[in-house]
Amino acid sequence: MSDVFPERVLPAGPITLRPFGADDAEDNRAACADEVVQRWLPLPRPYTLEASVDWCTKTAHTLRESGDGVHFAIVDPDEGRLLGAIGLKRTDWHELVSEVGYWVAPWARGRGIAALATRVLGRWLLTEQGFERLELKAAVGNIPSRKTAIKAGLHREGTLRNAGRLHTGRIDVVLYSLTPADL
Ligand SMILES: CC(C)(COP(=O)(O)OP(=O)(O)OC[C@H]1O[C@@H](n2cnc3c(N)ncnc32)[C@H](O)[C@@H]1OP(=O)(O)O)[C@@H](O)C(=O)NCCC(=O)NCCS
């Protein structure tokens, strides 16, 4: 098994998952600076255009090349506009386990996009990439993300104490998983 995920475009009906590019930088900056995203993800604060260009053109790609995971822009298939982001991180190539993370831009929320993207990425990981387990960790208080996990078909496994970090400090997280038997 290779220890780097391939660069892919994954079409999924009303959304497409594709690699980040320079054209995403302005929308990515606006979404990552959004108050709700900043509340639940410890992204740089303030989130500058410079940081966004760096993510879209370099970091998202070097993380894939390093074997840590793979990062997709979630876009509208017709207009190509950025709607969100989803990625795999902390990949264990020996145990075949990876962890998903996501956000949806304020202008695209309320349509269940994160659940659909998680379902598509999870299936890709556990079938085409031959992995055994997808994990998702959501802050105990992050109800939209916890609902997203269940809607995407993941199973709740329990609470991990003091296992996460936000701008406000350490937090307990709820662990969810998806395995090939769930598909
Ligand atoms: C989590 C997130 C990606 C979900 O975005 P989305 O796919 O547009 O999700 P939706 O708005 O469709 O909501 C998902 C579910 O949460 C519910 N929900 C949304 N806001 C809610 C709120 N304030 N209180 C309670 N439930 C809420 C929705 O009703 C929906 O539930 P349903 O499936 O029973 O209908 C988005 O809120 C986000 O980007 N949050 C900030 C970043 C983040 O938290 N990332 C995950 C870190 S683990």
Tab-separated table of C-alpha atoms and ligand atoms in Angstrom:
chain	number	residue	atom	x	y	z
A	1	MET	CA	0.000	0.000	0.000
A	2	SER	CA	1.292	3.421	-1.004
A	3	ASP	CA	1.830	5.889	1.825
A	4	VAL	CA	0.499	8.895	-0.093
A	5	PHE	CA	-3.125	9.424	-1.164
A	6	PRO	CA	-3.614	10.118	-4.902
A	7	GLU	CA	-4.786	13.546	-6.069
A	8	ARG	CA	-8.433	13.037	-7.086
A	9	VAL	CA	-11.678	14.731	-8.091
A	10	LEU	CA	-14.708	13.053	-6.474
A	11	PRO	CA	-18.064	14.082	-8.036
A	12	ALA	CA	-21.035	13.660	-5.666
A	13	GLY	CA	-24.258	15.051	-7.191
A	14	PRO	CA	-24.807	18.572	-5.815
A	15	ILE	CA	-21.150	18.867	-4.745
A	16	THR	CA	-17.727	17.983	-6.109
A	17	LEU	CA	-14.605	17.329	-4.052
A	18	ARG	CA	-11.465	18.532	-5.817
A	19	PRO	CA	-7.969	19.774	-4.919
A	20	PHE	CA	-7.605	23.374	-3.695
A	21	GLY	CA	-6.311	25.986	-6.152
A	22	ALA	CA	-5.316	29.662	-6.158
A	23	ASP	CA	-8.833	30.700	-7.282
A	24	ASP	CA	-10.255	29.440	-3.954
A	25	ALA	CA	-8.127	31.815	-1.872
A	26	GLU	CA	-10.622	34.682	-1.412
A	27	ASP	CA	-13.598	32.454	-0.501
A	28	ASN	CA	-11.363	30.237	1.657
A	29	ARG	CA	-10.170	33.323	3.569
A	30	ALA	CA	-13.730	34.532	4.167
A	31	ALA	CA	-14.896	31.088	5.328
A	32	CYS	CA	-11.920	30.406	7.592
A	33	ALA	CA	-12.273	33.834	9.207
A	34	ASP	CA	-15.973	33.118	9.918
A	35	GLU	CA	-16.870	33.232	13.592
A	36	VAL	CA	-18.412	29.734	13.697
A	37	VAL	CA	-15.427	28.128	11.958
A	38	GLN	CA	-13.073	29.968	14.321
A	39	ARG	CA	-15.126	28.779	17.318
A	40	TRP	CA	-14.818	25.087	16.445
A	41	LEU	CA	-11.479	24.864	14.622
A	42	PRO	CA	-8.149	26.240	15.898
A	43	LEU	CA	-7.259	27.904	12.582
A	44	PRO	CA	-4.885	30.922	12.478
A	45	ARG	CA	-6.512	34.052	13.918
A	46	PRO	CA	-6.748	36.493	12.209
A	47	TYR	CA	-7.031	34.375	9.065
A	48	THR	CA	-5.329	36.542	6.453
A	49	LEU	CA	-5.432	36.371	2.664
A	50	GLU	CA	-1.750	35.482	2.795
A	51	ALA	CA	-2.503	32.476	5.036
A	52	SER	CA	-5.309	31.475	2.689
A	53	VAL	CA	-3.163	31.656	-0.473
A	54	ASP	CA	-0.540	29.587	1.324
A	55	TRP	CA	-3.112	26.921	2.276
A	56	CYS	CA	-4.756	26.752	-1.177
A	57	THR	CA	-1.549	26.678	-3.224
A	58	LYS	CA	0.980	25.015	-0.910
A	59	THR	CA	0.077	23.539	2.481
A	60	ALA	CA	-3.014	21.586	1.359
A	61	HIS	CA	-0.803	19.921	-1.259
A	62	THR	CA	2.359	19.358	0.787
A	63	LEU	CA	0.260	17.656	3.501
A	64	ARG	CA	-0.870	15.118	0.888
A	65	GLU	CA	2.660	14.650	-0.403
A	66	SER	CA	3.918	14.105	3.174
A	67	GLY	CA	1.496	11.184	3.659
A	68	ASP	CA	-0.375	12.921	6.500
A	69	GLY	CA	-3.647	12.900	4.549
A	70	VAL	CA	-5.413	14.625	1.666
A	71	HIS	CA	-7.425	17.859	1.486
A	72	PHE	CA	-10.351	18.652	-0.799
A	73	ALA	CA	-12.224	21.826	-1.644
A	74	ILE	CA	-15.976	21.142	-1.659
A	75	VAL	CA	-17.325	23.084	-4.639
A	76	ASP	CA	-20.504	23.698	-6.607
A	77	PRO	CA	-20.143	21.480	-9.711
A	78	ASP	CA	-21.696	24.107	-12.016
A	79	GLU	CA	-20.107	27.360	-10.843
A	80	GLY	CA	-16.998	25.888	-9.222
A	81	ARG	CA	-17.512	28.165	-6.197
A	82	LEU	CA	-16.014	27.046	-2.899
A	83	LEU	CA	-18.684	25.730	-0.495
A	84	GLY	CA	-16.499	24.078	2.124
A	85	ALA	CA	-13.514	21.899	2.836
A	86	ILE	CA	-13.003	18.306	3.890
A	87	GLY	CA	-9.802	16.432	4.498
A	88	LEU	CA	-8.077	13.443	5.984
A	89	LYS	CA	-5.294	13.891	8.522
A	90	ARG	CA	-3.138	11.968	11.004
A	91	THR	CA	-3.220	8.951	8.672
A	92	ASP	CA	-1.780	5.731	10.085
A	93	TRP	CA	-0.658	3.757	7.036
A	94	HIS	CA	0.241	0.717	9.142
A	95	GLU	CA	-3.123	0.417	10.893
A	96	LEU	CA	-5.036	1.860	7.873
A	97	VAL	CA	-6.833	4.470	9.982
A	98	SER	CA	-7.378	8.126	9.073
A	99	GLU	CA	-9.261	11.064	10.627
A	100	VAL	CA	-11.683	13.347	8.797
A	101	GLY	CA	-12.162	17.071	9.406
A	102	TYR	CA	-14.416	19.597	7.632
A	103	TRP	CA	-16.041	22.997	7.544
A	104	VAL	CA	-18.826	24.486	5.416
A	105	ALA	CA	-18.787	28.156	4.395
A	106	PRO	CA	-21.496	30.347	5.928
A	107	TRP	CA	-23.046	30.879	2.480
A	108	ALA	CA	-23.509	27.097	1.980
A	109	ARG	CA	-24.664	25.868	5.414
A	110	GLY	CA	-27.994	24.257	6.203
A	111	ARG	CA	-28.015	21.827	3.250
A	112	GLY	CA	-26.215	18.895	4.860
A	113	ILE	CA	-23.163	19.367	2.662
A	114	ALA	CA	-20.690	18.181	5.325
A	115	ALA	CA	-22.597	14.900	5.827
A	116	LEU	CA	-22.676	14.213	2.092
A	117	ALA	CA	-18.983	15.031	1.688
A	118	THR	CA	-18.091	12.815	4.686
A	119	ARG	CA	-20.107	9.934	3.262
A	120	VAL	CA	-18.335	10.251	-0.112
A	121	LEU	CA	-14.866	10.603	1.361
A	122	GLY	CA	-15.455	7.759	3.833
A	123	ARG	CA	-16.562	5.390	1.081
A	124	TRP	CA	-13.548	6.384	-1.051
A	125	LEU	CA	-11.183	5.756	1.866
A	126	LEU	CA	-12.644	2.391	2.883
A	127	THR	CA	-13.181	0.986	-0.606
A	128	GLU	CA	-10.858	2.487	-3.240
A	129	GLN	CA	-8.062	3.201	-0.781
A	130	GLY	CA	-8.509	-0.074	1.147
A	131	PHE	CA	-8.577	1.512	4.629
A	132	GLU	CA	-10.074	-0.175	7.712
A	133	ARG	CA	-11.315	2.772	9.752
A	134	LEU	CA	-12.307	6.445	9.465
A	135	GLU	CA	-12.396	8.505	12.653
A	136	LEU	CA	-14.122	11.808	13.389
A	137	LYS	CA	-13.625	13.816	16.564
A	138	ALA	CA	-16.141	16.554	17.360
A	139	ALA	CA	-16.138	18.864	20.369
A	140	VAL	CA	-18.827	17.762	22.830
A	141	GLY	CA	-20.594	21.125	22.348
A	142	ASN	CA	-20.459	21.115	18.543
A	143	ILE	CA	-23.992	19.864	17.879
A	144	PRO	CA	-24.071	20.553	14.082
A	145	SER	CA	-20.868	18.525	13.640
A	146	ARG	CA	-22.120	15.702	15.872
A	147	LYS	CA	-25.366	15.558	13.864
A	148	THR	CA	-23.269	15.556	10.691
A	149	ALA	CA	-21.311	12.508	11.904
A	150	ILE	CA	-24.466	10.471	12.525
A	151	LYS	CA	-26.086	11.647	9.277
A	152	ALA	CA	-22.962	10.495	7.402
A	153	GLY	CA	-23.391	6.985	8.841
A	154	LEU	CA	-20.649	7.064	11.477
A	155	HIS	CA	-21.066	5.383	14.872
A	156	ARG	CA	-20.555	7.105	18.207
A	157	GLU	CA	-17.910	5.354	20.279
A	158	GLY	CA	-17.540	7.527	23.359
A	159	THR	CA	-16.023	10.662	24.853
A	160	LEU	CA	-12.294	11.344	24.872
A	161	ARG	CA	-11.436	13.573	27.819
A	162	ASN	CA	-9.284	16.671	27.244
A	163	ALA	CA	-8.436	15.322	23.777
A	164	GLY	CA	-9.047	18.454	21.686
A	165	ARG	CA	-7.883	22.048	21.481
A	166	LEU	CA	-9.776	25.160	20.409
A	167	HIS	CA	-8.868	28.858	20.681
A	168	THR	CA	-10.673	28.826	24.037
A	169	GLY	CA	-8.589	25.955	25.458
A	170	ARG	CA	-8.699	22.185	25.916
A	171	ILE	CA	-11.984	20.336	25.383
A	172	ASP	CA	-13.520	16.858	25.570
A	173	VAL	CA	-14.374	15.374	22.174
A	174	VAL	CA	-16.813	12.725	20.988
A	175	LEU	CA	-15.235	9.995	18.866
A	176	TYR	CA	-17.125	8.587	15.856
A	177	SER	CA	-15.996	5.944	13.383
A	178	LEU	CA	-16.849	4.316	10.083
A	179	THR	CA	-15.563	0.870	9.083
A	180	PRO	CA	-16.006	-1.216	5.914
A	181	ALA	CA	-18.738	-3.239	7.688
A	182	ASP	CA	-20.834	-0.049	7.956
A	183	LEU	CA	-20.964	0.521	4.187
B	1	LIG	C1	-20.414	21.443	11.188
B	1	LIG	C2	-20.713	22.082	9.840
B	1	LIG	C3	-19.642	21.678	8.824
B	1	LIG	C4	-22.071	21.557	9.358
B	1	LIG	O1	-22.445	22.287	8.201
B	1	LIG	P1	-23.609	21.755	7.228
B	1	LIG	O2	-23.168	20.550	6.498
B	1	LIG	O3	-24.086	22.907	6.449
B	1	LIG	O4	-24.674	21.237	8.293
B	1	LIG	P2	-26.193	21.711	8.492
B	1	LIG	O5	-26.281	23.174	8.733
B	1	LIG	O6	-26.959	21.140	7.342
B	1	LIG	O7	-26.543	21.027	9.881
B	1	LIG	C5	-26.273	19.687	10.211
B	1	LIG	C6	-27.248	19.296	11.302
B	1	LIG	O8	-27.041	20.128	12.459
B	1	LIG	C7	-28.245	20.813	12.776
B	1	LIG	N1	-27.888	22.139	13.279
B	1	LIG	C8	-27.315	23.157	12.599
B	1	LIG	N2	-27.137	24.206	13.414
B	1	LIG	C9	-27.581	23.831	14.642
B	1	LIG	C10	-27.642	24.459	15.907
B	1	LIG	N3	-27.197	25.706	16.084
B	1	LIG	N4	-28.155	23.767	16.942
B	1	LIG	C11	-28.605	22.493	16.791
B	1	LIG	N5	-28.575	21.840	15.606
B	1	LIG	C12	-28.072	22.511	14.559
B	1	LIG	C13	-29.030	20.866	11.492
B	1	LIG	O9	-30.415	21.009	11.731
B	1	LIG	C14	-28.719	19.509	10.910
B	1	LIG	O10	-29.432	18.520	11.602
B	1	LIG	P3	-30.348	17.449	10.843
B	1	LIG	O11	-29.357	16.597	10.096
B	1	LIG	O12	-31.028	16.738	11.934
B	1	LIG	O13	-31.214	18.219	9.926
B	1	LIG	C15	-20.779	23.634	9.936
B	1	LIG	O14	-21.661	23.992	10.956
B	1	LIG	C16	-19.427	24.266	10.188
B	1	LIG	O15	-18.699	24.564	9.244
B	1	LIG	N6	-19.078	24.483	11.466
B	1	LIG	C17	-17.793	25.087	11.824
B	1	LIG	C18	-16.611	24.151	11.590
B	1	LIG	C19	-16.789	22.839	12.323
B	1	LIG	O16	-17.454	22.751	13.339
B	1	LIG	N7	-16.160	21.800	11.790
B	1	LIG	C20	-16.220	20.473	12.378
B	1	LIG	C21	-15.216	20.336	13.468
B	1	LIG	S1	-15.351	18.689	14.199
